[in-house]
Short mmCIF file of C-alpha atoms in Angstrom, two decimals:
data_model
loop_
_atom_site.label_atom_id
_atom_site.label_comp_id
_atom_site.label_asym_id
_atom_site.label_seq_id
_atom_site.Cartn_x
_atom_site.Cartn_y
_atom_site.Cartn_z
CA UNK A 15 20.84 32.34 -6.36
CA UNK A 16 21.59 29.54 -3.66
CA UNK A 17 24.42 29.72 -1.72
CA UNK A 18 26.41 26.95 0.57
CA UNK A 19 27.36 27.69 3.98
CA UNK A 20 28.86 25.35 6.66
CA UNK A 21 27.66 25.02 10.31
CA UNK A 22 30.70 25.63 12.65
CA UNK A 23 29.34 27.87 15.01
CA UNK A 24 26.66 27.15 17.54
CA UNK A 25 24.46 29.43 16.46
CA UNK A 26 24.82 28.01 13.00
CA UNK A 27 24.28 24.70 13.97
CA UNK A 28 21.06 25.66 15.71
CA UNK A 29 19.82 26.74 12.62
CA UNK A 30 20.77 23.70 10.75
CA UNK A 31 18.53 21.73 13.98
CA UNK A 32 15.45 24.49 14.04
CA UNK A 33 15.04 24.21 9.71
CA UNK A 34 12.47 21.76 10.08
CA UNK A 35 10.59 23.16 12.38
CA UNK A 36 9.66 25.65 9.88
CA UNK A 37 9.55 23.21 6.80
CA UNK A 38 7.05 21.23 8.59
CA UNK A 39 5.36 23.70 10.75
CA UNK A 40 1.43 22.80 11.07
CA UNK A 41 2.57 19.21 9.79
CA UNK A 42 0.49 16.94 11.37
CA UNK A 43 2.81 13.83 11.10
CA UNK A 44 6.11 15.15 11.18
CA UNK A 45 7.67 14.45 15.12
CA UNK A 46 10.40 17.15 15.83
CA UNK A 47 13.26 16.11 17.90
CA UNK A 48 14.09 17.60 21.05
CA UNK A 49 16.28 20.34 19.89
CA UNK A 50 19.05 19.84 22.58
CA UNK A 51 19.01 16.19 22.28
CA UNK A 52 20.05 16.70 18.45
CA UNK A 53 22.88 19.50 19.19
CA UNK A 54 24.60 16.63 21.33
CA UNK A 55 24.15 14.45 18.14
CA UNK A 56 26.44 17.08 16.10
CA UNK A 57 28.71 17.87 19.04
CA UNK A 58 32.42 16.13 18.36
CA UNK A 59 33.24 16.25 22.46
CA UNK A 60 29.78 14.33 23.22
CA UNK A 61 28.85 11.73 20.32
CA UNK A 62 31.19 9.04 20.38
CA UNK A 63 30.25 7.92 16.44
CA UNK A 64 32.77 11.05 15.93
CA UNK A 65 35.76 9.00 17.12
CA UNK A 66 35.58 6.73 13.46
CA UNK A 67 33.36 8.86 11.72
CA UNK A 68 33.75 12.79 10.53
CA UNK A 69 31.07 15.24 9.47
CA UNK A 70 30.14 18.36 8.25
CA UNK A 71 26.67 19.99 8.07
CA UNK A 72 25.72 22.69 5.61
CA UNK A 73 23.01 25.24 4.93
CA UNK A 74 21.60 26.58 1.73
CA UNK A 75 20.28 30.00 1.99
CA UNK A 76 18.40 32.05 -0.88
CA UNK A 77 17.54 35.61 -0.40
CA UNK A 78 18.73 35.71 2.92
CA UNK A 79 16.67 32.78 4.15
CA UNK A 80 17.83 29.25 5.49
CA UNK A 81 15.98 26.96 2.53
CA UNK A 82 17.87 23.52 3.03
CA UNK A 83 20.08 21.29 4.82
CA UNK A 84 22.64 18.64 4.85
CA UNK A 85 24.91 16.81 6.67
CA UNK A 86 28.30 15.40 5.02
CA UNK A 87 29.47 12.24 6.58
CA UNK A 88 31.98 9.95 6.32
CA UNK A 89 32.16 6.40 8.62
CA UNK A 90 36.16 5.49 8.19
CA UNK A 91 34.88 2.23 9.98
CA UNK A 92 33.19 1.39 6.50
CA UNK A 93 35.64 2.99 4.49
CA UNK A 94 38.74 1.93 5.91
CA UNK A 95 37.88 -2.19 7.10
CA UNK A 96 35.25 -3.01 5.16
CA UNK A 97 36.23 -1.06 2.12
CA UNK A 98 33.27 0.48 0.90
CA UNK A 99 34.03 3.85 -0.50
CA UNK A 100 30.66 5.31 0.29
CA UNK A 101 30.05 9.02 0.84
CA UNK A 102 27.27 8.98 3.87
CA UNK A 103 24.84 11.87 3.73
CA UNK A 104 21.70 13.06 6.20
CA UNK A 105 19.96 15.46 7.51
CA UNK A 106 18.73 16.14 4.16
CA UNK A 107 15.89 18.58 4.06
CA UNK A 108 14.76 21.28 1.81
CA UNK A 109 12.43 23.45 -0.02
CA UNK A 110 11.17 22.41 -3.17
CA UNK A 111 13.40 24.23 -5.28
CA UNK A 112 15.51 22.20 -7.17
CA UNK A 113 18.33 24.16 -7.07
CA UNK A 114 18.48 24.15 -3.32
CA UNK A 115 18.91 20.42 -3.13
CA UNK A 116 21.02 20.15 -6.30
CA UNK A 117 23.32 23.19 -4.39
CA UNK A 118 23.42 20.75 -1.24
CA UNK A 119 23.81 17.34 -2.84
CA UNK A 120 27.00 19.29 -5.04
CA UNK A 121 28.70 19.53 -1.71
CA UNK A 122 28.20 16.13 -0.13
CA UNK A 123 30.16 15.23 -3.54
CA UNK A 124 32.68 17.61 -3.49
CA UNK A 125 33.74 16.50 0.21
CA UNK A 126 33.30 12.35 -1.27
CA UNK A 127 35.72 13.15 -3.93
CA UNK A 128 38.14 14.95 -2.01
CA UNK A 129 38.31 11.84 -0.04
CA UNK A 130 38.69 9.20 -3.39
CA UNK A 131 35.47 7.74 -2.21
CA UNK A 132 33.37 6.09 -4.88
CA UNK A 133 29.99 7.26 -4.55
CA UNK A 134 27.56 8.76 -1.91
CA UNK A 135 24.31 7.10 -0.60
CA UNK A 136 21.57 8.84 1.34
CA UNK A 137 19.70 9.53 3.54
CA UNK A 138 21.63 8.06 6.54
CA UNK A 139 23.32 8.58 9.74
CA UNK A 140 26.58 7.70 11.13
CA UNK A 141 25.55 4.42 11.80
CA UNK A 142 23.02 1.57 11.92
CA UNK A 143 21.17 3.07 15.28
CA UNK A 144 20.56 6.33 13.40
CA UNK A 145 17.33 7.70 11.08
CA UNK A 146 17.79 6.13 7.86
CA UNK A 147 15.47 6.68 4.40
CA UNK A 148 13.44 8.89 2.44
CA UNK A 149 9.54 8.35 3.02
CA UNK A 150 8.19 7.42 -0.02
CA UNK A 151 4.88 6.20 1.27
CA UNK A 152 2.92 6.42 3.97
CA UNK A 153 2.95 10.61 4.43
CA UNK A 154 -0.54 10.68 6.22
CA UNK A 155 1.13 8.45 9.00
CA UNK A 156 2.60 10.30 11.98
CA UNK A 157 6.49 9.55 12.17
CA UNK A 158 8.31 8.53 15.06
CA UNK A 159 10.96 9.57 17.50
CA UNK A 160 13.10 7.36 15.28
CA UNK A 161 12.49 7.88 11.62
CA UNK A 162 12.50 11.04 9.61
CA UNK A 163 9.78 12.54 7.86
CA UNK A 164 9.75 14.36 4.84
CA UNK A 165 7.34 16.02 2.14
CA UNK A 166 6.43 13.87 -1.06
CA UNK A 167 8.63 15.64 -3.24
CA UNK A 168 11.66 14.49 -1.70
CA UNK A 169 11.73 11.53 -3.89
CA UNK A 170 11.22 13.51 -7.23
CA UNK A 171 14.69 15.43 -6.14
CA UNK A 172 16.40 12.29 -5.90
CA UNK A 173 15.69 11.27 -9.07
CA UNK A 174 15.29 14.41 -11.03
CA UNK A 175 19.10 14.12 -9.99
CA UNK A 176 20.18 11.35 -11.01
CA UNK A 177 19.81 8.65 -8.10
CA UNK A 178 18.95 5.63 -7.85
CA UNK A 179 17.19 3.28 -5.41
CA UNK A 180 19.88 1.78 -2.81
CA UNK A 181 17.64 0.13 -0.32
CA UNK A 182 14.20 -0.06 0.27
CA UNK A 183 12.86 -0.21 3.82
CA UNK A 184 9.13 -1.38 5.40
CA UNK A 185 7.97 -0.31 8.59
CA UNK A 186 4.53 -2.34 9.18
CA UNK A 187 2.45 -1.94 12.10
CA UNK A 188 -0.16 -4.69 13.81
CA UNK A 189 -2.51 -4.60 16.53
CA UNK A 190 -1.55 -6.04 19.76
CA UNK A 191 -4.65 -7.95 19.63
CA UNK A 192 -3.82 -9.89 17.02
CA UNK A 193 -1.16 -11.12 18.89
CA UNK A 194 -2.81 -14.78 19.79
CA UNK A 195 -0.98 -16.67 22.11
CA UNK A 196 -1.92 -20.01 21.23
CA UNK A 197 0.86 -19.16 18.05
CA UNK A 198 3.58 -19.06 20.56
CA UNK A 199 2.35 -20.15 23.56
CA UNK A 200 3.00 -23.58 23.12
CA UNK A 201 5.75 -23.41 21.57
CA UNK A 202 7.83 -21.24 24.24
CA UNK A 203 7.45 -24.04 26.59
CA UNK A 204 9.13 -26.61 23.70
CA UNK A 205 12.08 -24.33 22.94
CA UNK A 206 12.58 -23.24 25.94
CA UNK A 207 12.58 -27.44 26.94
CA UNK A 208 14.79 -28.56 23.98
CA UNK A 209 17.35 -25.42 24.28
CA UNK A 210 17.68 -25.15 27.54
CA UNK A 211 16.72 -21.31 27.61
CA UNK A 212 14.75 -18.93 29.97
CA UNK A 213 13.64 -15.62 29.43
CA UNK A 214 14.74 -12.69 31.86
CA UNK A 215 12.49 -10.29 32.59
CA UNK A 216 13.23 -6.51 34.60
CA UNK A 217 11.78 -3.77 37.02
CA UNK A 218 14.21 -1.45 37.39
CA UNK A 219 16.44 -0.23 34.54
CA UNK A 220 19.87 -0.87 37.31
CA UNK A 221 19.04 -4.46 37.09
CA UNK A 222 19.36 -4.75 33.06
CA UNK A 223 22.89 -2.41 32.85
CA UNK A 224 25.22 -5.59 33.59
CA UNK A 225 23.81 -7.26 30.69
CA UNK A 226 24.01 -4.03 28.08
CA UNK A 227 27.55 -4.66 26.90
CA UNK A 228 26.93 -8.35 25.68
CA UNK A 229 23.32 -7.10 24.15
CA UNK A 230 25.23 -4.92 22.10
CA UNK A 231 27.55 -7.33 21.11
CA UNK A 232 25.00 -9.76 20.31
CA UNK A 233 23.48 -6.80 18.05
CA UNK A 234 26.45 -6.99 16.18
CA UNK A 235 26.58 -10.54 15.76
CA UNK A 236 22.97 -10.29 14.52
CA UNK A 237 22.79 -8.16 12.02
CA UNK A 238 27.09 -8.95 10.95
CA UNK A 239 25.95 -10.19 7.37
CA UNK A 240 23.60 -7.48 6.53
CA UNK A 241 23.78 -5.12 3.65
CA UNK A 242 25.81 -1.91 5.40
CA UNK A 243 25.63 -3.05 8.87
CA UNK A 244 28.48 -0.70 10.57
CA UNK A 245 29.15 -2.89 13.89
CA UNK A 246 28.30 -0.84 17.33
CA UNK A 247 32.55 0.56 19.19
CA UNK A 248 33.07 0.30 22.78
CA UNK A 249 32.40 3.64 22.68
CA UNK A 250 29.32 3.67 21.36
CA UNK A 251 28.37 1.03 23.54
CA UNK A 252 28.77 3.32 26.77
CA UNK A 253 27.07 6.56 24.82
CA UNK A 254 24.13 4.40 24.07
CA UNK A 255 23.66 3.22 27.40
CA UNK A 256 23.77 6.24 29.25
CA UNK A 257 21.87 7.73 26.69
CA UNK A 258 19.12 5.80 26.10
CA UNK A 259 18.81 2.45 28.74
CA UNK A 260 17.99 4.30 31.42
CA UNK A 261 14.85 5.96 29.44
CA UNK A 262 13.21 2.61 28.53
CA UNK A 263 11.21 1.21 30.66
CA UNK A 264 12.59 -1.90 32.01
CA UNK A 265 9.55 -4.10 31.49
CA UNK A 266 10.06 -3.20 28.02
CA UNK A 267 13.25 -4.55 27.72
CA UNK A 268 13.36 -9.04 27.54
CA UNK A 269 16.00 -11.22 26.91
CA UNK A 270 16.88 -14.75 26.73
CA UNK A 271 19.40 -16.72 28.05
CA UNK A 272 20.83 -20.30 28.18
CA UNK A 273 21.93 -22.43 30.93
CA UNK A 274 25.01 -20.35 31.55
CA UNK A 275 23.18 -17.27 31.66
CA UNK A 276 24.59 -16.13 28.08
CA UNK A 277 22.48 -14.04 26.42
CA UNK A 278 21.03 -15.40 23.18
CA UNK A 279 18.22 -13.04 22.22
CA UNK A 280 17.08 -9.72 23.05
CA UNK A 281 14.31 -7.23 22.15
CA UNK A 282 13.80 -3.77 23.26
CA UNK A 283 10.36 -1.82 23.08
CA UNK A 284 9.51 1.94 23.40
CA UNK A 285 6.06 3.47 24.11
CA UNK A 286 5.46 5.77 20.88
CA UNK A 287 6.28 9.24 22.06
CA UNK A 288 5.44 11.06 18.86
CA UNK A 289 2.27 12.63 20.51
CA UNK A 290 4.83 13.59 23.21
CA UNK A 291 7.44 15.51 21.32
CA UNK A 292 4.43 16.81 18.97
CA UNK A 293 3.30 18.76 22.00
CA UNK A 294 7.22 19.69 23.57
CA UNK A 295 8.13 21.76 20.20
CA UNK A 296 11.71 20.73 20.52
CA UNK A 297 12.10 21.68 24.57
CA UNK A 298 12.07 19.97 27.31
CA UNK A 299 10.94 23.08 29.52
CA UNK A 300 8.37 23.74 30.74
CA UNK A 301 6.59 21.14 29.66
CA UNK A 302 7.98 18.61 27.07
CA UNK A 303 9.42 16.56 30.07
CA UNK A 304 5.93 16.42 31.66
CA UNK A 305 4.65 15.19 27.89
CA UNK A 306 7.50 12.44 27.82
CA UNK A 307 7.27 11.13 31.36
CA UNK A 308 3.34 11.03 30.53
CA UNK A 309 3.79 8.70 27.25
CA UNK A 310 6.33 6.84 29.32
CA UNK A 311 3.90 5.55 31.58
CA UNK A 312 0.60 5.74 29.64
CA UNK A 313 1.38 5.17 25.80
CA UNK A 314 -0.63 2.82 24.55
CA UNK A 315 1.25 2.23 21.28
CA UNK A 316 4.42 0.79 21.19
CA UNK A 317 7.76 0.33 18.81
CA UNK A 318 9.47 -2.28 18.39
CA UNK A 319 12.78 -0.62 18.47
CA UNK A 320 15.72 -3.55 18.54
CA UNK A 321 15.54 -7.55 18.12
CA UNK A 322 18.28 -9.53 18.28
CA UNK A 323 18.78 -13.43 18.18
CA UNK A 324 22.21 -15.31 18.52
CA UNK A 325 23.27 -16.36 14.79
CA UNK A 326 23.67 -20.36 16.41
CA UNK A 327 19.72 -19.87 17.51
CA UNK A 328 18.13 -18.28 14.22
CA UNK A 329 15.27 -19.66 12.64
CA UNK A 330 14.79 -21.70 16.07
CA UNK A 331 11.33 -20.28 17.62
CA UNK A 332 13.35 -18.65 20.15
CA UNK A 333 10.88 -15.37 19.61
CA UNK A 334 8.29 -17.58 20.56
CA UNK A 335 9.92 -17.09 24.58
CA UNK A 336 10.15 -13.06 23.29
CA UNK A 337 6.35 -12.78 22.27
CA UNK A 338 5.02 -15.07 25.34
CA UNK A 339 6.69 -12.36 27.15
CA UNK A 340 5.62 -9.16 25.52
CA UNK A 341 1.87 -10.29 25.47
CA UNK A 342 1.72 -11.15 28.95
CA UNK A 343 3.08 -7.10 29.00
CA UNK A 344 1.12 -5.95 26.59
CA UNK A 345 -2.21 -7.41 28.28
CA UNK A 346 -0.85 -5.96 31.79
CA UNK A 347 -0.52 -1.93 30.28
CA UNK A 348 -3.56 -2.44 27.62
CA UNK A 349 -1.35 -2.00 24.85
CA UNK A 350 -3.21 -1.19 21.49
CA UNK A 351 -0.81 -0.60 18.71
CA UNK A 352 2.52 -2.43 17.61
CA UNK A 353 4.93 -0.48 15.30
CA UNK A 354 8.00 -1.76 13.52
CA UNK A 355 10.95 0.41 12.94
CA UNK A 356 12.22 -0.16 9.58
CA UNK A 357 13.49 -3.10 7.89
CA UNK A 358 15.35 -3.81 5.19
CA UNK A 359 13.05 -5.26 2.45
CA UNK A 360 15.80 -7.90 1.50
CA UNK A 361 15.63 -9.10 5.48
CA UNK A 362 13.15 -12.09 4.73
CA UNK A 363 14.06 -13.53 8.33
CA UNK A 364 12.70 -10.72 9.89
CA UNK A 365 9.51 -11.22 7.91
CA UNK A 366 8.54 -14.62 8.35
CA UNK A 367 9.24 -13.93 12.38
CA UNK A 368 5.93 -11.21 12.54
CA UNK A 369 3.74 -13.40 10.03
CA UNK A 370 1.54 -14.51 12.49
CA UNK A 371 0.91 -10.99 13.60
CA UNK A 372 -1.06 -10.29 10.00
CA UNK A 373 1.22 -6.81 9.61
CA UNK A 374 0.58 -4.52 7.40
CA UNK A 375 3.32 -1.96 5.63
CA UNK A 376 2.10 1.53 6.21
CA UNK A 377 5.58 3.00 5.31
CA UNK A 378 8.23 2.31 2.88
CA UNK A 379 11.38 4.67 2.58
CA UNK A 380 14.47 4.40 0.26
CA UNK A 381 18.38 5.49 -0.04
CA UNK A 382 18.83 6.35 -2.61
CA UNK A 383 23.00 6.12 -4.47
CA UNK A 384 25.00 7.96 -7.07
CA UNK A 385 27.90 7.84 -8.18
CA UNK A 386 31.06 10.38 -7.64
#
């Protein structure tokens, strides 16, 4: 017999965070968060996405023993002005025991029809800068700080239940190597000549926070006509800065600008710190910090994490000024490895921007929809 219980408490709640860790103990490519890090995620008073968005987060337990998880989660930003009645769920892990996820799923619709939504799509977060996707290839591949991992049979669930594919998302990789500047080389110099644009480079992380704001916006404008894009709030804007800005490392971090120093493209890099928070467990004491700092300064793969380009300057060679400046990076730190986040299959812009870079998809992942 499964049974549904919500998270309220904080002990509960650290429960719902520490699941994985013993669904994918001894994993070998499954990253765990740092378990503080996620709390915040979940806390209402410190995660400004709970301001237009609401949650909930559930536990199944069978004979006394924590066997699943789910959060609930509704984005009124999406429901409300851009009138998609779509029940958000994530979070989503479980034994495989189809009961336990049937027991979960049961809830997230429960809470969607309570609310007169339509029907429920997952896994996702509260918004676009959250995990999003089932794996359903590429489970020999270690995961990232940024993407969830899950067992193979996740996808059988999903179906056995009566979903169906949403979106599909690749995350390819290259080698920085292949990264031959002759292909943009040239052409940075011509763009940057005919637009009248220059690239902006940084050293210190205080010297890119005046510019964050109108990144962000830019973001927004970027991605505007995307399938389920949920623009960035001012609030969000400020949570994502303190949060995260000051932990990238500057030289990672390029932009472009015109002749009135507006920003028209952007692109923001991370050393891979899977290795990192493979070896913390989920703490940053003693030693995880140590482990961080370390892949910080001595990763030598990196993710691609954010890319923006003005809508006015799309489809212009303007990421030939972006590369130009990431190899002349890369080649300074000995870079090895280049990893994508993931991207919507149906983004064909995206694409035809990394051709030259002879990718190849080691991941795909899915959400996957039903209806309430």
């Amino acid at each position: 017999m499964v049974t549904v219980k919500e998270a309220t408490s904080k002990k509960d709640l650290k429960a719902f965070v520490k699941f994985p860790f013993t669904l994918y103990k001894n994993n070998d490519y499954w990253v765990p968060p740092i378990i503080k890090d996620e709390l915040e995620t979940f806390d209402k008073d410190k995660n400004p996405a709970f301001k237009t968005a609401e949650a909930r987060f559930f536990l199944a337990v069978k004979n006394g023993e924590i066997v699943g998880r789910v959060a609930a989660i509704v984005n009124w930003i999406e429901v409300k002005e851009q009138k998609l009645k779509k029940m958000r769920f994530g979070w989503f892990d479980f034994v495989d025991d189809l009961d336990v996820s049937q027991a979960l799923l049961d809830k997230v619709q429960e809470i969607g029809k309570t609310h007169d939504l339509e029907y429920m799509e997952g896994p996702v977060g509260f918004s676009n800068l959250d995990k999003v996707g089932v794996l359903i290839e590429g489970f020999d591949h270690i995961g990232t700080m940024i993407t969830w991992y899950n067992h193979p049979y996740y996808q059988k669930h999903f179906e056995h239940h009566g979903f169906v594919k949403e979106k599909e998302y690749l995350e390819n990789k290259f080698k920085a190597a292949a990264a031959d500047p002759k292909l943009f080389a040239k052409a940075n110099m011509l763009i940057k000549k005919r637009f009248q644009l220059r690239e902006m480079n940084f050293t210190k992380s205080a010297e890119i926070m005046p510019y964050v704001d109108q990144m962000f916006d830019l973001f927004n404008e970027s991605y505007s006509k995307l399938a389920s894009f949920v623009k960035i709030t001012e609030v969000q804007k400020a949570y994502f800065k303190k949060k995260y800005i000051s932990f990238i490392n500057p030289e990672y971090i390029k932009f472009v600008v015109d002749k009135d120093d507006k920003l028209v493209a952007f692109a923001i890099v991370m050393p891979s710190f899977s290795k990192a928070l493979q070896k913390a467990k989920g703490k940053l004491f003693p030693f995880g910090l140590f482990h961080l700092l370390h892949a910080k300064k001595h990763s030598k793969d990196v993710i691609f994490y954010l890319i923006g380009i003005h809508p006015d300057y799309q489809n212009k060679g303007v990421t030939a000024i972006i590369f130009n400046e990431f190899h002349k990076t890369f080649t300074e730190k000995g870079i090895i490895n280049c990893i994508r986040t993931p991207e919507l299959e149906e983004n064909t812009a995206i694409r035809q921007m990394w051709k030259h870079f002879n990718p190849v998809t080691h991941k795909r992942r899915r959400t996957y929809r039903r209806a309430l």
